[in-house]
């Protein structure tokens, strides 16, 4: 059975669809999630201020949201809400047999002698 010249043996190249998203896109997405969470927090503070005397239960819930949301927003911005696509490259393993150490002896280098007779 003959093989096609296009078929190669060995490892396959990585697919671009499995690549991670770029750093700029990742940063932009994190910033958007953080700003959205802070807008929700601001809305919670406004709702708390407007409902404090009429509906204290709603105001307390809004207060709790205003306190908890900053922590959640920071953790989510640092960790990311979505898992990155792609597989991380394996770290290089150290050689099991280290290279033998070479100890150099100190050497004294003297300046050239000058003729003092003359």
Tab-separated table of C-alpha atoms in Angstrom:
chain	number	residue	atom	x	y	z
A	1	UNK	CA	0.000	0.000	0.000
A	2	UNK	CA	1.576	3.300	-1.030
A	3	UNK	CA	1.355	6.354	1.141
A	4	UNK	CA	0.457	9.798	-0.032
A	5	UNK	CA	3.370	12.266	-0.212
A	6	UNK	CA	1.304	14.540	2.028
A	7	UNK	CA	1.243	12.043	4.870
A	8	UNK	CA	4.149	12.519	7.224
A	9	UNK	CA	5.200	10.286	10.018
A	10	UNK	CA	6.061	11.671	13.425
A	11	UNK	CA	4.442	14.235	15.650
A	12	UNK	CA	1.671	16.436	14.381
A	13	UNK	CA	1.886	20.197	14.478
A	14	UNK	CA	-0.122	22.092	17.086
A	15	UNK	CA	-3.496	23.334	15.933
A	16	UNK	CA	-4.166	27.065	16.066
A	17	UNK	CA	-7.662	26.384	17.402
A	18	UNK	CA	-6.085	24.986	20.553
A	19	UNK	CA	-3.950	28.070	21.149
A	20	UNK	CA	-4.490	30.290	24.138
A	21	UNK	CA	-6.100	33.689	23.746
A	22	UNK	CA	-3.760	36.648	23.497
A	23	UNK	CA	-2.621	38.642	26.505
A	24	UNK	CA	-4.359	41.814	25.290
A	25	UNK	CA	-7.692	40.048	24.841
A	26	UNK	CA	-7.358	38.337	28.221
A	27	UNK	CA	-6.596	41.639	29.953
A	28	UNK	CA	-9.497	43.401	28.214
A	29	UNK	CA	-11.899	40.649	29.288
A	30	UNK	CA	-10.725	40.827	32.898
A	31	UNK	CA	-11.099	44.600	32.935
A	32	UNK	CA	-14.629	44.371	31.555
A	33	UNK	CA	-15.649	41.806	34.180
A	34	UNK	CA	-14.179	43.956	36.960
A	35	UNK	CA	-15.876	47.163	35.767
A	36	UNK	CA	-19.195	45.306	35.424
A	37	UNK	CA	-18.904	43.990	38.974
A	38	UNK	CA	-18.119	47.484	40.266
A	39	UNK	CA	-21.164	48.890	38.449
A	40	UNK	CA	-23.330	46.250	40.128
A	41	UNK	CA	-21.762	47.201	43.471
A	42	UNK	CA	-22.557	50.866	42.851
A	43	UNK	CA	-26.132	49.914	42.065
A	44	UNK	CA	-26.285	47.963	45.344
A	45	UNK	CA	-25.148	51.033	47.284
A	46	UNK	CA	-27.757	53.221	45.575
A	47	UNK	CA	-30.506	50.654	46.229
A	48	UNK	CA	-29.420	50.421	49.858
A	49	UNK	CA	-29.585	54.205	50.266
A	50	UNK	CA	-33.017	54.430	48.624
A	51	UNK	CA	-34.617	51.534	50.510
A	52	UNK	CA	-33.098	51.905	53.984
A	53	UNK	CA	-36.161	53.465	55.663
A	54	UNK	CA	-38.913	51.686	53.672
A	55	UNK	CA	-37.684	48.148	53.117
A	56	UNK	CA	-34.857	47.374	55.520
A	57	UNK	CA	-34.605	43.743	54.384
A	58	UNK	CA	-33.877	44.856	50.800
A	59	UNK	CA	-31.434	47.474	52.080
A	60	UNK	CA	-29.534	44.896	54.151
A	61	UNK	CA	-29.299	42.562	51.154
A	62	UNK	CA	-28.015	45.426	49.009
A	63	UNK	CA	-25.512	46.316	51.751
A	64	UNK	CA	-24.286	42.714	51.840
A	65	UNK	CA	-23.913	42.772	48.064
A	66	UNK	CA	-21.981	46.039	48.261
A	67	UNK	CA	-19.586	44.498	50.769
A	68	UNK	CA	-19.085	41.078	49.110
A	69	UNK	CA	-18.941	42.105	45.434
A	70	UNK	CA	-15.511	43.870	45.578
A	71	UNK	CA	-13.851	40.736	46.954
A	72	UNK	CA	-15.516	38.518	44.372
A	73	UNK	CA	-14.637	40.966	41.582
A	74	UNK	CA	-10.942	41.044	42.496
A	75	UNK	CA	-10.702	37.265	42.831
A	76	UNK	CA	-12.522	36.784	39.530
A	77	UNK	CA	-10.341	39.360	37.758
A	78	UNK	CA	-7.159	37.694	38.993
A	79	UNK	CA	-8.194	34.089	38.392
A	80	UNK	CA	-10.414	34.580	35.371
A	81	UNK	CA	-13.918	33.165	35.120
A	82	UNK	CA	-13.139	30.951	32.138
A	83	UNK	CA	-10.451	28.373	31.928
A	84	UNK	CA	-7.868	29.127	29.272
A	85	UNK	CA	-7.935	26.955	26.194
A	86	UNK	CA	-4.975	24.876	25.231
A	87	UNK	CA	-2.507	22.754	27.083
A	88	UNK	CA	0.433	24.210	28.915
A	89	UNK	CA	3.817	23.204	27.664
A	90	UNK	CA	5.637	20.797	29.923
A	91	UNK	CA	8.409	22.332	31.958
A	92	UNK	CA	11.952	21.307	31.127
A	93	UNK	CA	13.188	18.554	33.383
A	94	UNK	CA	16.680	18.815	34.854
A	95	UNK	CA	19.228	16.262	33.738
A	96	UNK	CA	19.437	13.339	36.145
A	97	UNK	CA	23.259	13.270	35.827
A	98	UNK	CA	24.647	16.729	36.553
A	99	UNK	CA	27.762	17.863	34.745
A	100	UNK	CA	30.836	17.295	36.911
A	101	UNK	CA	32.141	20.454	38.510
A	102	UNK	CA	35.506	21.760	37.411
A	103	UNK	CA	37.486	23.491	40.107
A	104	UNK	CA	39.814	26.159	38.799
A	105	UNK	CA	42.903	26.972	40.786
A	106	UNK	CA	43.671	30.632	41.394
A	107	UNK	CA	46.353	32.095	39.161
A	108	UNK	CA	48.462	35.110	39.955
A	109	UNK	CA	49.116	37.320	36.952
A	110	UNK	CA	52.042	39.676	37.352
A	111	UNK	CA	52.659	42.762	35.212
A	112	UNK	CA	55.631	42.530	32.814
A	113	UNK	CA	58.979	43.554	34.226
A	114	UNK	CA	60.408	46.849	33.003
A	115	UNK	CA	64.039	47.569	32.403
A	116	UNK	CA	65.217	49.811	35.200
A	117	UNK	CA	68.791	49.923	33.954
A	118	UNK	CA	69.498	52.441	31.438
